[in-house]
Tab-separated table of C-alpha atoms in Angstrom:
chain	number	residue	atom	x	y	z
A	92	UNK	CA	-26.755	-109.522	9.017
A	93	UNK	CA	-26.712	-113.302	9.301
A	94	UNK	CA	-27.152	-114.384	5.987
A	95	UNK	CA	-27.577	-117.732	6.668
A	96	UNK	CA	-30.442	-117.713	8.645
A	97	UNK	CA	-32.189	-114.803	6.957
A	98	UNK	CA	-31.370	-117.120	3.602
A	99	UNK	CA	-32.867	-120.056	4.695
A	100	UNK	CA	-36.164	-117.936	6.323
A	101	UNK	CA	-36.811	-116.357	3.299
A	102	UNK	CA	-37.170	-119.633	1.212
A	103	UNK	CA	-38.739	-121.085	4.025
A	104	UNK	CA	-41.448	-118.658	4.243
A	105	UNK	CA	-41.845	-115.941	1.681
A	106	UNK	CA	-44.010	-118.557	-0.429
A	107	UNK	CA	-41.897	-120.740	-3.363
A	108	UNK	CA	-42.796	-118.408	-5.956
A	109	UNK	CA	-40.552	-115.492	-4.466
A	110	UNK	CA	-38.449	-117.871	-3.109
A	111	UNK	CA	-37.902	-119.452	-6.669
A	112	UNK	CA	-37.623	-115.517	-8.437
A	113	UNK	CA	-34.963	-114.575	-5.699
A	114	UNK	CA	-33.309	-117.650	-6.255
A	115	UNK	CA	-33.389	-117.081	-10.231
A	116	UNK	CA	-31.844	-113.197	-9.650
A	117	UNK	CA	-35.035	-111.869	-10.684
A	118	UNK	CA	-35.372	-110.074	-7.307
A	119	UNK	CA	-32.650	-108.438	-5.954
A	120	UNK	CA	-32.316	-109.824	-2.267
A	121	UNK	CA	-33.229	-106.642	-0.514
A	122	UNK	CA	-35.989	-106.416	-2.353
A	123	UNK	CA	-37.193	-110.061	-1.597
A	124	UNK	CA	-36.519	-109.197	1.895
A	125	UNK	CA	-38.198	-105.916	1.785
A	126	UNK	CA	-41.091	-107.789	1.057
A	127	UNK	CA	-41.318	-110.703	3.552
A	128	UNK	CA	-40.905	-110.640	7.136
A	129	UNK	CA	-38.349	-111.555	8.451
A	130	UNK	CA	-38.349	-114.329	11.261
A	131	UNK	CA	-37.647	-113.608	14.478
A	132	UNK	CA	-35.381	-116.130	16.121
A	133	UNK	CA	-38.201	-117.551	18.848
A	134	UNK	CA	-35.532	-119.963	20.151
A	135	UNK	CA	-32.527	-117.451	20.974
A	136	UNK	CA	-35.228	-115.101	22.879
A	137	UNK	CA	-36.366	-117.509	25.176
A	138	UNK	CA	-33.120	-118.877	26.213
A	139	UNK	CA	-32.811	-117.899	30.301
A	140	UNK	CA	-28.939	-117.936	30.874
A	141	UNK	CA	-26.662	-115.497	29.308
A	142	UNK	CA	-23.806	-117.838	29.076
A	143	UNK	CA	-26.450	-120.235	27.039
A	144	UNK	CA	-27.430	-117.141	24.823
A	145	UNK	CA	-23.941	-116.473	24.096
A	146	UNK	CA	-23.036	-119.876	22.894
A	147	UNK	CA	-26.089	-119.639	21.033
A	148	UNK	CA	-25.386	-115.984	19.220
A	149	UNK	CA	-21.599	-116.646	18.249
A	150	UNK	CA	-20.871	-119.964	18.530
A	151	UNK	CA	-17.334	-120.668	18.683
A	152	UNK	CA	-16.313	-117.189	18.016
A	153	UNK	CA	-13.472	-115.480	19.786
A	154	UNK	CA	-15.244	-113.022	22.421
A	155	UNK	CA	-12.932	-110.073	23.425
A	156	UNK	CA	-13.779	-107.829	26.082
A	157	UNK	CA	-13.631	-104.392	24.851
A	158	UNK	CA	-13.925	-102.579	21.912
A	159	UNK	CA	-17.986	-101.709	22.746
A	160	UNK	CA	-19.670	-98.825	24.928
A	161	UNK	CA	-22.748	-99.623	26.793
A	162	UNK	CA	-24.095	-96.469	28.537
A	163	UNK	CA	-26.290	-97.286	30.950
A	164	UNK	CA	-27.192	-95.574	34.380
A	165	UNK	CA	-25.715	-97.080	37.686
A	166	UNK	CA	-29.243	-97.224	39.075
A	167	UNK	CA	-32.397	-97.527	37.420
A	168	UNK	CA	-35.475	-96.025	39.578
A	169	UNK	CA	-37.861	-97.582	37.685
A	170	UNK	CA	-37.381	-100.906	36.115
A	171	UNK	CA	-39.911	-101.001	33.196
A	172	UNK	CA	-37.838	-97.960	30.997
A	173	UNK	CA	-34.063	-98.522	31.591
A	174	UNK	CA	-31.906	-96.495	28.820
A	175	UNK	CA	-29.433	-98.397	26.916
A	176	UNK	CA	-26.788	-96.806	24.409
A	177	UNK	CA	-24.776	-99.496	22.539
A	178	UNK	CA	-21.971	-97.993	20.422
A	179	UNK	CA	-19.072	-98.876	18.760
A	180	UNK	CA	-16.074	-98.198	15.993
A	181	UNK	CA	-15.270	-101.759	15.174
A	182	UNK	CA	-15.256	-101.924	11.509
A	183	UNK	CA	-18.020	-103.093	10.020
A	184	UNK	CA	-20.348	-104.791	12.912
A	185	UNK	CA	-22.638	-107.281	11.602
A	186	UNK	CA	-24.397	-107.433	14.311
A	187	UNK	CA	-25.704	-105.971	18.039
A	188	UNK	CA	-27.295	-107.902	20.933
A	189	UNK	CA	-28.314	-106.463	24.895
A	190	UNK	CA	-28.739	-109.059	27.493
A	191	UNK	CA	-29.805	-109.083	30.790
A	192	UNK	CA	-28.719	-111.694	33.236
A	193	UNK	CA	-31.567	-111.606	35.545
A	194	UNK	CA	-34.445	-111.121	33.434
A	195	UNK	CA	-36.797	-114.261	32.501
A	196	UNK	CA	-35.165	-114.258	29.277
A	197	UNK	CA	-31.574	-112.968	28.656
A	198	UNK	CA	-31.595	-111.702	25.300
A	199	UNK	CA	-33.650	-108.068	25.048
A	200	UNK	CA	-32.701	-107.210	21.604
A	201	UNK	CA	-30.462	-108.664	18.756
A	202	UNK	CA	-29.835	-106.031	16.251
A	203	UNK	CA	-29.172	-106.818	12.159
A	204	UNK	CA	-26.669	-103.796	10.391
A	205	UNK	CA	-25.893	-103.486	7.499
A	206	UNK	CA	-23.332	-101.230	5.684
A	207	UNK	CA	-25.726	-98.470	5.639
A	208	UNK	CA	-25.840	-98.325	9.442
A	209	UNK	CA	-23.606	-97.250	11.947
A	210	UNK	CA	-22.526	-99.039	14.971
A	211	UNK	CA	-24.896	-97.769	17.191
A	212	UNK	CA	-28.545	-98.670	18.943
A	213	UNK	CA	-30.260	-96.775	21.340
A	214	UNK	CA	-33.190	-98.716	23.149
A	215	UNK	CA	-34.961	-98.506	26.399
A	216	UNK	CA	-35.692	-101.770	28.315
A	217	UNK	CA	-37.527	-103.718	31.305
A	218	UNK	CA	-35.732	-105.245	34.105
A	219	UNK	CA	-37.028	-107.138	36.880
A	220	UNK	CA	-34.115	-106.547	39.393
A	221	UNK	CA	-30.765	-105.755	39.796
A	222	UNK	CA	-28.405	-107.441	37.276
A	223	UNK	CA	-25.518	-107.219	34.593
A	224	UNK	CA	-26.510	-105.793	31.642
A	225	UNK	CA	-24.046	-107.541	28.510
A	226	UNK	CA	-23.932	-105.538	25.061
A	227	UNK	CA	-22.291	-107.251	22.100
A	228	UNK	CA	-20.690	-106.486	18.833
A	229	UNK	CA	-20.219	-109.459	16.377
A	230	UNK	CA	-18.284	-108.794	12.882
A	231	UNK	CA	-16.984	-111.447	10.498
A	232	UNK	CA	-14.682	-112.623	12.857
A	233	UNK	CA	-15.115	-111.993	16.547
A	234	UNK	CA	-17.703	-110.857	19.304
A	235	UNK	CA	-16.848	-108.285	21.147
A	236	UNK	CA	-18.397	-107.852	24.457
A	237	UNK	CA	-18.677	-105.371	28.076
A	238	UNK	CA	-21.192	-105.684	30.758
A	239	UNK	CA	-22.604	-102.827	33.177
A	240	UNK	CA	-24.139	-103.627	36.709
A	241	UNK	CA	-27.570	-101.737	36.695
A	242	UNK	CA	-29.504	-101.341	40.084
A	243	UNK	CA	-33.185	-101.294	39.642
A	244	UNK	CA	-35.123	-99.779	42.895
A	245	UNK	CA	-38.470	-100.825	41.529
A	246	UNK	CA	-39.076	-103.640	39.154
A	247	UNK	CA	-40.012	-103.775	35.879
A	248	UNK	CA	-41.888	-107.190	35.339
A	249	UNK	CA	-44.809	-106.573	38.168
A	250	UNK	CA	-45.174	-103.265	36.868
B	98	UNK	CA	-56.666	-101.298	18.366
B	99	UNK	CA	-54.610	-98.536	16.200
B	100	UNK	CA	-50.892	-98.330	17.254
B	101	UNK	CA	-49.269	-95.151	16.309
B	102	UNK	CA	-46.225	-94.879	15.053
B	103	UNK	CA	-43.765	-92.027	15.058
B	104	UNK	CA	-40.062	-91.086	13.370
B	105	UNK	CA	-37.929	-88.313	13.189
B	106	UNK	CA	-34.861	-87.879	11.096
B	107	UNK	CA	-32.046	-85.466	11.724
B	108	UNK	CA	-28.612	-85.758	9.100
B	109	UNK	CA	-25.154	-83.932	10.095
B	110	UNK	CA	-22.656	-84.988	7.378
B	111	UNK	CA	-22.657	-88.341	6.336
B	112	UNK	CA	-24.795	-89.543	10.055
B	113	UNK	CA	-28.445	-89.694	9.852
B	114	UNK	CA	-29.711	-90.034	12.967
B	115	UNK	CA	-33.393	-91.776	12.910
B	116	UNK	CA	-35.286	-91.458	15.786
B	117	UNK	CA	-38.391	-93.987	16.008
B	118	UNK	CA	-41.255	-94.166	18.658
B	119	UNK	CA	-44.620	-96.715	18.773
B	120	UNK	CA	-47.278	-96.250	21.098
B	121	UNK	CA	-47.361	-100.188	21.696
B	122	UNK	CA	-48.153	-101.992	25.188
B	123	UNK	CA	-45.483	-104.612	24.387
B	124	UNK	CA	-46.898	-106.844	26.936
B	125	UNK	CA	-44.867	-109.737	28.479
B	126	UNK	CA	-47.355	-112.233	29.300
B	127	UNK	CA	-46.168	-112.539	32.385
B	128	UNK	CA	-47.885	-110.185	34.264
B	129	UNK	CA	-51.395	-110.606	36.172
B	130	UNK	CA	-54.016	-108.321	35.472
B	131	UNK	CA	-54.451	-105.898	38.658
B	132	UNK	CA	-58.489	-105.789	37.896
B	133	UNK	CA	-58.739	-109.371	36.995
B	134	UNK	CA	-56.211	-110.935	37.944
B	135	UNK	CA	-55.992	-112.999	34.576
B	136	UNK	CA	-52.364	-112.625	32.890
B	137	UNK	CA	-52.296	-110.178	30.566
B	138	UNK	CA	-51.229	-112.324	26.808
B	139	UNK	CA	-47.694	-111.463	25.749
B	140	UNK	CA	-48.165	-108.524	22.930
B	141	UNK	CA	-45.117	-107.179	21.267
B	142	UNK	CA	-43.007	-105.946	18.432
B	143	UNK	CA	-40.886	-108.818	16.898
B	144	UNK	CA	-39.340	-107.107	13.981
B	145	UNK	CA	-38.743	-103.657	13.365
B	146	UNK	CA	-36.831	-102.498	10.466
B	147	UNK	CA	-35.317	-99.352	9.520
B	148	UNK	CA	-34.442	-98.675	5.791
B	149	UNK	CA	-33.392	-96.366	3.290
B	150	UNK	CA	-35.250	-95.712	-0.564
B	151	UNK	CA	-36.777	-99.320	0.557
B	152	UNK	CA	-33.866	-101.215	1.498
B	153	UNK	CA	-33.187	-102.313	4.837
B	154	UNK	CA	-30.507	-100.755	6.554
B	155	UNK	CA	-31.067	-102.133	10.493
B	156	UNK	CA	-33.468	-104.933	11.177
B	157	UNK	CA	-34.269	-105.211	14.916
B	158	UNK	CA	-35.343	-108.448	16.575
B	159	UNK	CA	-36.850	-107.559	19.962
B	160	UNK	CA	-38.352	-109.548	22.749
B	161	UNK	CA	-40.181	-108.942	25.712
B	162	UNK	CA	-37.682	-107.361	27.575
B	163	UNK	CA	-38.262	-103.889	25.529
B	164	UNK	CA	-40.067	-101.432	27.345
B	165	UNK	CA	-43.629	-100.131	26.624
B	166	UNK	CA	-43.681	-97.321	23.883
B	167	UNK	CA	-40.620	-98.236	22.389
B	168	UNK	CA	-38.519	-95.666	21.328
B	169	UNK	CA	-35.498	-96.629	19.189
B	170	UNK	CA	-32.500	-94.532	17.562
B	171	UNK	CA	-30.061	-95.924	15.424
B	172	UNK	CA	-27.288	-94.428	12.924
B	173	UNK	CA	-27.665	-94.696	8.990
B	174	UNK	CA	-24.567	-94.026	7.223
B	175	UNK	CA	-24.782	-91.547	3.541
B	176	UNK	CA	-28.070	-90.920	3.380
B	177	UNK	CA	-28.583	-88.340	0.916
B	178	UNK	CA	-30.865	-85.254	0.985
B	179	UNK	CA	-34.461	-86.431	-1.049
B	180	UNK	CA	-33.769	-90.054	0.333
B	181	UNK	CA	-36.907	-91.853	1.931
B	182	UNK	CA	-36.499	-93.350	5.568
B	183	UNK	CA	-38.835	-95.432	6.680
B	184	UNK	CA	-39.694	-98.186	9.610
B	185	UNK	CA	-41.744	-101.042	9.579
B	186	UNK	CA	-42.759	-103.492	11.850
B	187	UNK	CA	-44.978	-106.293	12.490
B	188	UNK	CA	-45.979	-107.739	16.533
B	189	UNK	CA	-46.623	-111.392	17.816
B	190	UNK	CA	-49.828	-110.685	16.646
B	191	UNK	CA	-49.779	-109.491	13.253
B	192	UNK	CA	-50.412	-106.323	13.471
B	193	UNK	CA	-47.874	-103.829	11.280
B	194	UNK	CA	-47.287	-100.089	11.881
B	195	UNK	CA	-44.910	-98.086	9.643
B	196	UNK	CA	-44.006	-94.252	9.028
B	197	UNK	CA	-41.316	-92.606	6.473
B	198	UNK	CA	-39.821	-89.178	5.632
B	199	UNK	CA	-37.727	-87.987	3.413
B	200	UNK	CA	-34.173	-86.390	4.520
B	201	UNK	CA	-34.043	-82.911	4.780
């Protein structure tokens, strides 16, 4: 989970009152979270270029090819449900993201674990045409990254 | 408008698989109307979290990019016969679905 974003969003937004009880340890913070929404990062999910989104995600961390499955088909008949399997064994992943380079935005889904998860997110997605599909794995101190070329006969954006 | 939403648990050993489906358009905004040829406003799920006796255990951030009726599985790790699973999640709109069960 990235702390210090969901940190600052919960003070920013779950009213001062919880805010000033979380802050006090009179809430546990999953409990204070639990509660609140919370935000969704509007900036990351409307970046358009992977590389961009990347940056964005991790940073300066180290990316690593490897060490992440992304199952996806080779060709997608129709565009609008495309299966996607990320998994993984790193040790303790903090967090998963899917991107697709030619859709309007890159970034399809940016998943929070914590240690009561495993590794692993199943989603289906849209795609508009054919493109590399990116699935990463970020932990404390790297990214860890493969991409997939997916083939899409009929698009998924004009329905 | 009532969105339904759906999940399924299934535990082998220490893996609980949780299986979740919402009957949401998840609309991009980008697309014209067929009929009217208006775009259609961008309706989706932002957050949906996944957690275990109340605590969060995966919180999802999606965008448009997720297909219509999304249907999501992810992993939980020890969850114990008795415990309560349950999903939440809220749209660009507001609107908040959730569904639980206990693991069997």
């Amino acid at each position: 989970m990235n702390l210090p974003r969901r940190t600052f969003l919960k003070q920013a937004f779950s009213g001062t009152a919880l805010a000033v009880a979380a802050g006090a340890g009179l809430l546990r913070p999953t409990q204070a979270l639990a509660r609140t929404w919370p935000t969704w990062p509007a900036q990351t999910f409307h970046i358009k270029h992977w590389q961009a989104l990347e940056h964005a995600l991790f940073g300066s961390k180290p990316v690593t090819h490897g060490g992440v499955h992304l199952h996806a088909p080779l060709e997608a008949e129709n565009g609008a449900v495309v299966p996607m399997v990320i998994s993984t064994k790193v040790a303790s992943p903090k967090r998963l993201a899917l991107a697709v380079d030619h859709n309007p935005y890159s970034l399809a889904t940016l998943v929070n674990l914590t240690p009561r998860a495993f590794g692993f997110f199943n989603v289906r997605i849209k795609m508009g045409k054919t493109s590399r599909v990116r699935a990463y794995v970020e932990t404390a101190e790297r990214v860890y990254t493969v991409d997939r070329l997916v083939k899409v006969t009929v698009g998924g954006c004009g329905g | 408008m009532h969105i339904a939403t759906r999940m399924k648990t299934r535990t082998r050993g220490d893996v609980t698989e949780v299986l979740v489906l919402v009957n949401h358009p998840m609309d991009t905004g980008l697309v014209k109307s067929p009929v009217t040829h208006k775009i259609i406003p961008a309706h989706f799920i932002k957050t949906l979290t996944i957690a275990i006796n109340h605590e969060p255990a995966v919180i999802t951030d999606m965008g448009i990019a997720v297909s219509k009726d999304p249907l999501i599985a992810v992993k939980l790790k020890g969850a114990r016969k008795g415990d309560l699973v349950s999903v939440d999640w809220i749209d660009n709109e507001g609107m908040t679905g959730h569904a639980e069960s206990h693991v069997s």
